[in-house]
Short mmCIF file of C-alpha atoms in Angstrom, two decimals:
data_model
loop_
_atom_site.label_atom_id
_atom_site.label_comp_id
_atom_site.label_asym_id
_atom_site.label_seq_id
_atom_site.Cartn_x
_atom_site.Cartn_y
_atom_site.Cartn_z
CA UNK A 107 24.80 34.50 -16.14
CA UNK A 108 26.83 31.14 -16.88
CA UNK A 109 25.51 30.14 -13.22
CA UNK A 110 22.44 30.55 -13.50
CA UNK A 111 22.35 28.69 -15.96
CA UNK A 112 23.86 25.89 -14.15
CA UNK A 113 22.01 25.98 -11.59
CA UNK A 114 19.10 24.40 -13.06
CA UNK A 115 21.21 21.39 -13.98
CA UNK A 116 23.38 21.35 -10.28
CA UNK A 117 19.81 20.69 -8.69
CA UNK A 118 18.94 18.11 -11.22
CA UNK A 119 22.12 16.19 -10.02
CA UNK A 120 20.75 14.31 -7.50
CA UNK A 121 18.07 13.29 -9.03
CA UNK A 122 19.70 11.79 -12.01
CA UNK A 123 22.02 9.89 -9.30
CA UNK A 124 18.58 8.65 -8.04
CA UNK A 125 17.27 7.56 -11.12
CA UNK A 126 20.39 6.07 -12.28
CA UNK A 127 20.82 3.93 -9.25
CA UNK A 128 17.11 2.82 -9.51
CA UNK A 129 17.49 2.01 -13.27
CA UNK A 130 20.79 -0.11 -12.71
CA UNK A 131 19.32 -1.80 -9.99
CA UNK A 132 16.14 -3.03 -11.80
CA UNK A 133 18.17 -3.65 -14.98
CA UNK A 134 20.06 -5.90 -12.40
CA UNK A 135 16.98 -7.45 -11.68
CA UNK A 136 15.58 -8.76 -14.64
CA UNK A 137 19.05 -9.70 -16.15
CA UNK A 138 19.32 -11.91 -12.87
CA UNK A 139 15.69 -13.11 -12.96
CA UNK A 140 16.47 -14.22 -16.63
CA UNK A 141 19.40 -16.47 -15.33
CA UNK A 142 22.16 -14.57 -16.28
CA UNK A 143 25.01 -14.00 -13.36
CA UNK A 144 28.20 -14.51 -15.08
CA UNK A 145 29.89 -14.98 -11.08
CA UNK A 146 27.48 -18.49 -10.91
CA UNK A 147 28.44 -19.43 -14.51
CA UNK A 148 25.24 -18.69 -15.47
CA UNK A 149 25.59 -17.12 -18.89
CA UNK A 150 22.51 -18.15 -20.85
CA UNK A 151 19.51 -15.73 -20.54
CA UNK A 152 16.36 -17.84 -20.78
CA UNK A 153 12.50 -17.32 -18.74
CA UNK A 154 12.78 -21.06 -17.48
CA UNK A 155 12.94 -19.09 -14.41
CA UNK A 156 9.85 -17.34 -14.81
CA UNK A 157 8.11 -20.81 -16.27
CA UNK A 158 9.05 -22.88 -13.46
CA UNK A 159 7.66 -20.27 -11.17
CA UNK A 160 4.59 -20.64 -12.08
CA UNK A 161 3.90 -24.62 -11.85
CA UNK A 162 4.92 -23.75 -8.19
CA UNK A 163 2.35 -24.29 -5.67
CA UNK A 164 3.86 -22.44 -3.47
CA UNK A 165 4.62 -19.44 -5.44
CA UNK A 166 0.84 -19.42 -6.40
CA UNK A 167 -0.18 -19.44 -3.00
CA UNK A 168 2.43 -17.00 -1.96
CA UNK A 169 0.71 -14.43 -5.34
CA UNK A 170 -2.85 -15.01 -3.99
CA UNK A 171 -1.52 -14.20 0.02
CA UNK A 172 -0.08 -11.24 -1.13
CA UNK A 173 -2.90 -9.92 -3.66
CA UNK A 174 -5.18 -10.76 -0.73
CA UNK A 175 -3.74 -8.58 1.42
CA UNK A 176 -3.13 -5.83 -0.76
CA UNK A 177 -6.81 -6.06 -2.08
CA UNK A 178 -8.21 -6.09 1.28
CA UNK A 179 -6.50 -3.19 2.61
CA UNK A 180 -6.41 -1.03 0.05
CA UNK A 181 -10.01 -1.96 0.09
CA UNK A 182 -11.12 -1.26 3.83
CA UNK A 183 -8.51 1.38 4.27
CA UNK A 184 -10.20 3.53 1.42
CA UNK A 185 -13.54 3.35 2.38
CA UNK A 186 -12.62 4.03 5.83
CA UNK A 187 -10.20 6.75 4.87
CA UNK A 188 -12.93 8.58 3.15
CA UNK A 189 -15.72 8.36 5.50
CA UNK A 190 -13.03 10.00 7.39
CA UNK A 191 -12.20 12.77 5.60
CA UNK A 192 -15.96 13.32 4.78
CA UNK A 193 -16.46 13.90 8.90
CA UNK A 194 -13.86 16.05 9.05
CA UNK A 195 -14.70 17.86 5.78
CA UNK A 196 -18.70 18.14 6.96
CA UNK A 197 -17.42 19.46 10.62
CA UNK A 198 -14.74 21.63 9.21
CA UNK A 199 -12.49 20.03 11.27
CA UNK A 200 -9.63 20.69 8.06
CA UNK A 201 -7.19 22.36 10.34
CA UNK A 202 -5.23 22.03 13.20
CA UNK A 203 -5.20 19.69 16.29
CA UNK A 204 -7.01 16.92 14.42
CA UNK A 205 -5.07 16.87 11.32
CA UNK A 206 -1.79 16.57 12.95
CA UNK A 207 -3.54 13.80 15.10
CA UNK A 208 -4.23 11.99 11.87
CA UNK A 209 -0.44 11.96 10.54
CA UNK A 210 0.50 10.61 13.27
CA UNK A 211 0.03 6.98 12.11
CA UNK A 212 1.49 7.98 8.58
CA UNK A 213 4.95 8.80 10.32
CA UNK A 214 5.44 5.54 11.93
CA UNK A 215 7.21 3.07 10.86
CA UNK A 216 5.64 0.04 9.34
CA UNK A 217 8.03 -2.36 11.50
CA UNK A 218 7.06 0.13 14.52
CA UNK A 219 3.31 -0.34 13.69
CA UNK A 220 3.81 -4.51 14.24
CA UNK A 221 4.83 -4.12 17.82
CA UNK A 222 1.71 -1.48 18.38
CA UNK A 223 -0.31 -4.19 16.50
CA UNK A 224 1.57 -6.88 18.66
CA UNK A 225 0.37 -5.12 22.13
CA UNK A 226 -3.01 -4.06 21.19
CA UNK A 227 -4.88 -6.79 19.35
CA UNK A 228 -2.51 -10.40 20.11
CA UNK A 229 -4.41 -12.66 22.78
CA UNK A 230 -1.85 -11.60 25.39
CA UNK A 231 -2.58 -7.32 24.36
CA UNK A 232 -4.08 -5.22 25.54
CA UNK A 233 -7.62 -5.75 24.38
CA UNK A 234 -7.96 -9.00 25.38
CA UNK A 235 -6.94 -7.96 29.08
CA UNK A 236 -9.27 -5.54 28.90
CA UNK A 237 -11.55 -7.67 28.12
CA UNK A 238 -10.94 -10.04 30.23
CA UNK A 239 -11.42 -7.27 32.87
CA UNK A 240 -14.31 -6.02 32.00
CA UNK A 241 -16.03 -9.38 32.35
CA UNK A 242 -16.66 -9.85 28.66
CA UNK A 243 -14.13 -13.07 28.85
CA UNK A 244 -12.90 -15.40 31.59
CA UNK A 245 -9.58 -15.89 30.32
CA UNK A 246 -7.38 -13.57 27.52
CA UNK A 247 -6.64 -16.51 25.36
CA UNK A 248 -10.44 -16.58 24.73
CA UNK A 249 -9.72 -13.51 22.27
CA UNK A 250 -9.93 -14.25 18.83
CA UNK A 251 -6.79 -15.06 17.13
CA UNK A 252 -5.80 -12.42 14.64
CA UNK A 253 -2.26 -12.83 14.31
CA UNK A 254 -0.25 -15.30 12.23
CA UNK A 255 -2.98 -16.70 10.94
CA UNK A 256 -3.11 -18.06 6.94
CA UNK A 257 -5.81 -14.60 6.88
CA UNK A 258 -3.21 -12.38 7.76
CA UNK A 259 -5.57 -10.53 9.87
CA UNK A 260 -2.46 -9.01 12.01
CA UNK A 261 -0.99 -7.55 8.87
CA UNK A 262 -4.21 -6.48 6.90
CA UNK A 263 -4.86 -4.71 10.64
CA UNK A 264 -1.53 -2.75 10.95
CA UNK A 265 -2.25 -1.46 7.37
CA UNK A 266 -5.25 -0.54 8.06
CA UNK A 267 -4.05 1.26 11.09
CA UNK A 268 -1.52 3.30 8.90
CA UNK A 269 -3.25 3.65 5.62
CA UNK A 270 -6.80 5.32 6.77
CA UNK A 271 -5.51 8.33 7.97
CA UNK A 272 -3.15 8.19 4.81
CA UNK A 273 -6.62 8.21 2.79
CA UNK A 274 -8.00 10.77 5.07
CA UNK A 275 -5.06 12.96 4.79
CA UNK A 276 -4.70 12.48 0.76
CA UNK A 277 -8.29 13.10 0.13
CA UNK A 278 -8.89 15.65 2.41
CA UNK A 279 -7.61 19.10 0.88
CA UNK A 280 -9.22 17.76 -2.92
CA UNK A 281 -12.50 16.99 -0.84
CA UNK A 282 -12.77 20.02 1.17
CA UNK A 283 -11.83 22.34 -1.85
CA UNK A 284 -14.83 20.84 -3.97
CA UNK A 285 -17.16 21.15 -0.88
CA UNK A 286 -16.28 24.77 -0.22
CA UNK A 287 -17.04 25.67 -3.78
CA UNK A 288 -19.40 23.28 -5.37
CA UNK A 289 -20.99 21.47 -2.57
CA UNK A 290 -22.03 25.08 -0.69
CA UNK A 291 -23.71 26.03 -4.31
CA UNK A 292 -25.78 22.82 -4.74
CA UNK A 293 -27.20 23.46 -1.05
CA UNK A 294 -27.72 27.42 -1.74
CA UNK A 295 -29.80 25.85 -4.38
CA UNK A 296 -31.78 23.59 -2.13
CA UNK A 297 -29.56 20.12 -2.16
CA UNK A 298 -29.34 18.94 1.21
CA UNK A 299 -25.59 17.98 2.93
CA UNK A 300 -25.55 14.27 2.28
CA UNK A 301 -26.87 14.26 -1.35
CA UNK A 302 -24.49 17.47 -2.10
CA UNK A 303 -21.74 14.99 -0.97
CA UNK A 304 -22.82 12.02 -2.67
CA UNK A 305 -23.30 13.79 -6.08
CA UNK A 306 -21.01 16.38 -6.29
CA UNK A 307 -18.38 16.09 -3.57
CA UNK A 308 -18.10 12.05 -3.68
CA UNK A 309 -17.59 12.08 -7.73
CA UNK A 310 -15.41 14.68 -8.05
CA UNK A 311 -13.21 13.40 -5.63
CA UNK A 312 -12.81 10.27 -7.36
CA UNK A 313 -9.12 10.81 -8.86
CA UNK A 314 -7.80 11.74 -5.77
CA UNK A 315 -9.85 8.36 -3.81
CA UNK A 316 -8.30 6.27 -7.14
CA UNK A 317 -4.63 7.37 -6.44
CA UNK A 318 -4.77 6.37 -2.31
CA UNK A 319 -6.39 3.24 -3.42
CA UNK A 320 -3.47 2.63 -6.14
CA UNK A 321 -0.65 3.71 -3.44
CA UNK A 322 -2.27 1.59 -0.76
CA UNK A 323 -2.58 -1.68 -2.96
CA UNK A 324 0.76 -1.51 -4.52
CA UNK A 325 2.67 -0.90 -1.21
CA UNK A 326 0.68 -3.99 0.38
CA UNK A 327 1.91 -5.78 -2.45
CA UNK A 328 5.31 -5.30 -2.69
CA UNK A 329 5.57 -4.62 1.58
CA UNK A 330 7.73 -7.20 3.55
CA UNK A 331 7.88 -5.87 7.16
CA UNK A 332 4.31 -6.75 8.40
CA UNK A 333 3.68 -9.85 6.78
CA UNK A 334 6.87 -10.80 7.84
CA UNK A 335 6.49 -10.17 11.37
CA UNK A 336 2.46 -10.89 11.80
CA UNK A 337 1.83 -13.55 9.65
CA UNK A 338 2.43 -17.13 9.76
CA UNK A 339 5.14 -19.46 8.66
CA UNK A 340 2.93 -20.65 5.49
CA UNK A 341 1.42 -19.63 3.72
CA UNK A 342 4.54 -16.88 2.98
CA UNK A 343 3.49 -13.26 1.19
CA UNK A 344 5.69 -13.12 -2.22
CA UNK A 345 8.40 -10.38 -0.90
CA UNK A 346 8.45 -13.11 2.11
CA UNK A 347 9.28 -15.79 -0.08
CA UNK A 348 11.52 -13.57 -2.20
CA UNK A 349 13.41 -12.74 0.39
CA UNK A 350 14.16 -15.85 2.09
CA UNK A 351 14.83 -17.41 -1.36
CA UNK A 352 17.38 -14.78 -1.82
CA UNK A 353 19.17 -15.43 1.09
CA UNK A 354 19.33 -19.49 0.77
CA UNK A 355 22.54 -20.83 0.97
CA UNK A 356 22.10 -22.52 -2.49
CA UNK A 357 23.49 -19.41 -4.80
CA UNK A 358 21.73 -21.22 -7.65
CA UNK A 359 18.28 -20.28 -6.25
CA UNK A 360 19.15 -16.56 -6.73
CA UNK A 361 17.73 -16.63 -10.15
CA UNK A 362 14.41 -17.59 -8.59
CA UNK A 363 13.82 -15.31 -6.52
CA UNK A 364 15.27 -12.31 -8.92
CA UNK A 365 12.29 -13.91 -10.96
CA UNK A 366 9.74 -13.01 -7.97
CA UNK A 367 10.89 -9.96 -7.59
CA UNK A 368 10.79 -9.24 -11.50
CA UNK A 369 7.10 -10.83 -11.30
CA UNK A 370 6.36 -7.83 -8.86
CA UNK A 371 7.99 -5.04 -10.63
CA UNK A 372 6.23 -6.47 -14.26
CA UNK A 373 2.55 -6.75 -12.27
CA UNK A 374 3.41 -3.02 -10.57
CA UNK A 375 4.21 -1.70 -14.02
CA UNK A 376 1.00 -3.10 -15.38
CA UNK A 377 -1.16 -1.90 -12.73
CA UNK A 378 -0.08 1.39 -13.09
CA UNK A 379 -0.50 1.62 -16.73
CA UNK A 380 -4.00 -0.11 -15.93
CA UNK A 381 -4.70 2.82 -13.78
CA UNK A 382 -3.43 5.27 -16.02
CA UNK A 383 -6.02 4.15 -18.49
CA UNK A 384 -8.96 3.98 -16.08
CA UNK A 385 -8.45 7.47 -13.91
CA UNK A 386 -7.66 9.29 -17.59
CA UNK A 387 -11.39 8.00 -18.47
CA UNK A 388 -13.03 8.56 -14.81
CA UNK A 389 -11.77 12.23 -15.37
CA UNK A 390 -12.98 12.71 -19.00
CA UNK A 391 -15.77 11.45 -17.72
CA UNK A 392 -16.26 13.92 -14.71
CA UNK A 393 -14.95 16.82 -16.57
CA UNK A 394 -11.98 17.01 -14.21
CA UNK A 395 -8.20 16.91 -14.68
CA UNK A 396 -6.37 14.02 -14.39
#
């Protein structure tokens, strides 16, 4: 009996180690961010840090670079995502071959997504050789340049490459169980396919839609692996210019860049609380659960 009741709290273990680890290490964070690291001599907590941060141009462009991208793919990537899963929902395609095909992208690496980006869509890739092939240009380094540019078209491209079937795959067992139920009734009653989707299927699939869209912008946010290695020198996304603040050779700027990182963690925090508040009204609104 005495193990089974300890079982419960064996199991927990781990997790608690997790969660301890994380809570130390943002703890670290913010103490740092505030200025305090008693091995520097810095002893004196104080939001100068924070302050100076933002009279920064740089800092302000590297915020808008990285809101930028995380808008615009969490954007694209959900609207895409859905019309996928509504194709495969409206085909019954829910199962088998073409689902697995779909996680595919999911399961690769970010970093390992760069170097597909890299081949495929970089004026040397493969597209523009094809193209160049097929006539359509005379010479590959006619193709438009969609790598390290200030756009970060190269890394709003790999996300999108990763993040629709994410969408698709997220959405698609809440979409198909509305249209099995629901969206078969309202056309037994004379609603035909596309406006059972758009008014019943569509709506009530809403909370799930909101969550990809909230996973997809905050990981675009915070990411450092594609903007890193597919955009351009400057403008730098803010993990970018964490990072290589970080790691300067001038300890004293480790306070800085503690203070980006702390700006990301504050602005996740608040976004999810924001989307707390809005996805608890969406759903009293549609009569779902959160």
């Amino acid at each position: 009996m005495r193990k089974r009741k300890l079982t419960p709290l064996l199991l927990l273990l781990p997790f608690l180690a997790v969660m301890a680890l994380l809570l130390v290490s943002v703890g670290n964070i913010l103490a740092q961010s505030l200025g305090y690291i008693p091995a520097f001599g810095l002893t004196e907590p104080t939001l100068d840090y924070y302050g100076a941060l933002f009279r920064e141009e740089t800092f302000l462009d590297s915020l808008w670079v990285s809101l930028r991208i995380a808008l615009l793919s969490a954007v694209f990537a959900t609207v895409l995502g859905v019309a996928v899963c509504a194709a495969l929902v409206q085909t019954g395609r829910t199962r088998g071959g073409m689902l697995y095909l779909i996680r595919v992208p999911i399961l690769i690496p970010h970093a390992v997504a760069a170097v597909f980006v890299i081949q495929i869509a970089s004026q040397t890739g493969l597209l523009a050789r094809l193209a160049c092939a097929l006539g359509l240009l005379s010479d590959p380094a006619e193709f438009p340049q969609l790598l390290y540019t200030p756009g970060y078209g190269g890394a709003i491209l790999a996300y999108l490459w990763k993040e629709i079937p994410f969408v698709a795959y997220f959405v698609l067992a809440f979409m198909a169980g509305i249209s099995k139920t629901l969206g078969e009734a309202a056309e037994n009653l004379g609603a035909s396919p596309l406006r059972s989707f758009f008014q019943i299927t569509l709506p009530l699939s809403l909370p799930a839609i909101a969550r990809a869209f909230f996973i997809i912008f905050l990981f675009a946010f915070g990411g450092y692996e594609l903007p890193l290695l597919l955009g351009p020198t400057l403008p730098k996304a803010l993990p970018v210019e964490a990072y290589q603040l970080y790691t300067s050779p001038d300890l004293l700027q480790r306070p800085s860049a503690m203070a980006m990182n702390g700006i990301i963690l504050l602005f996740s925090a608040g976004m999810a609380l924001l989307y707390g508040l809005v996805l608890n009204r969406l759903c009293r609104r549609l009569g779902v659960a959160a």
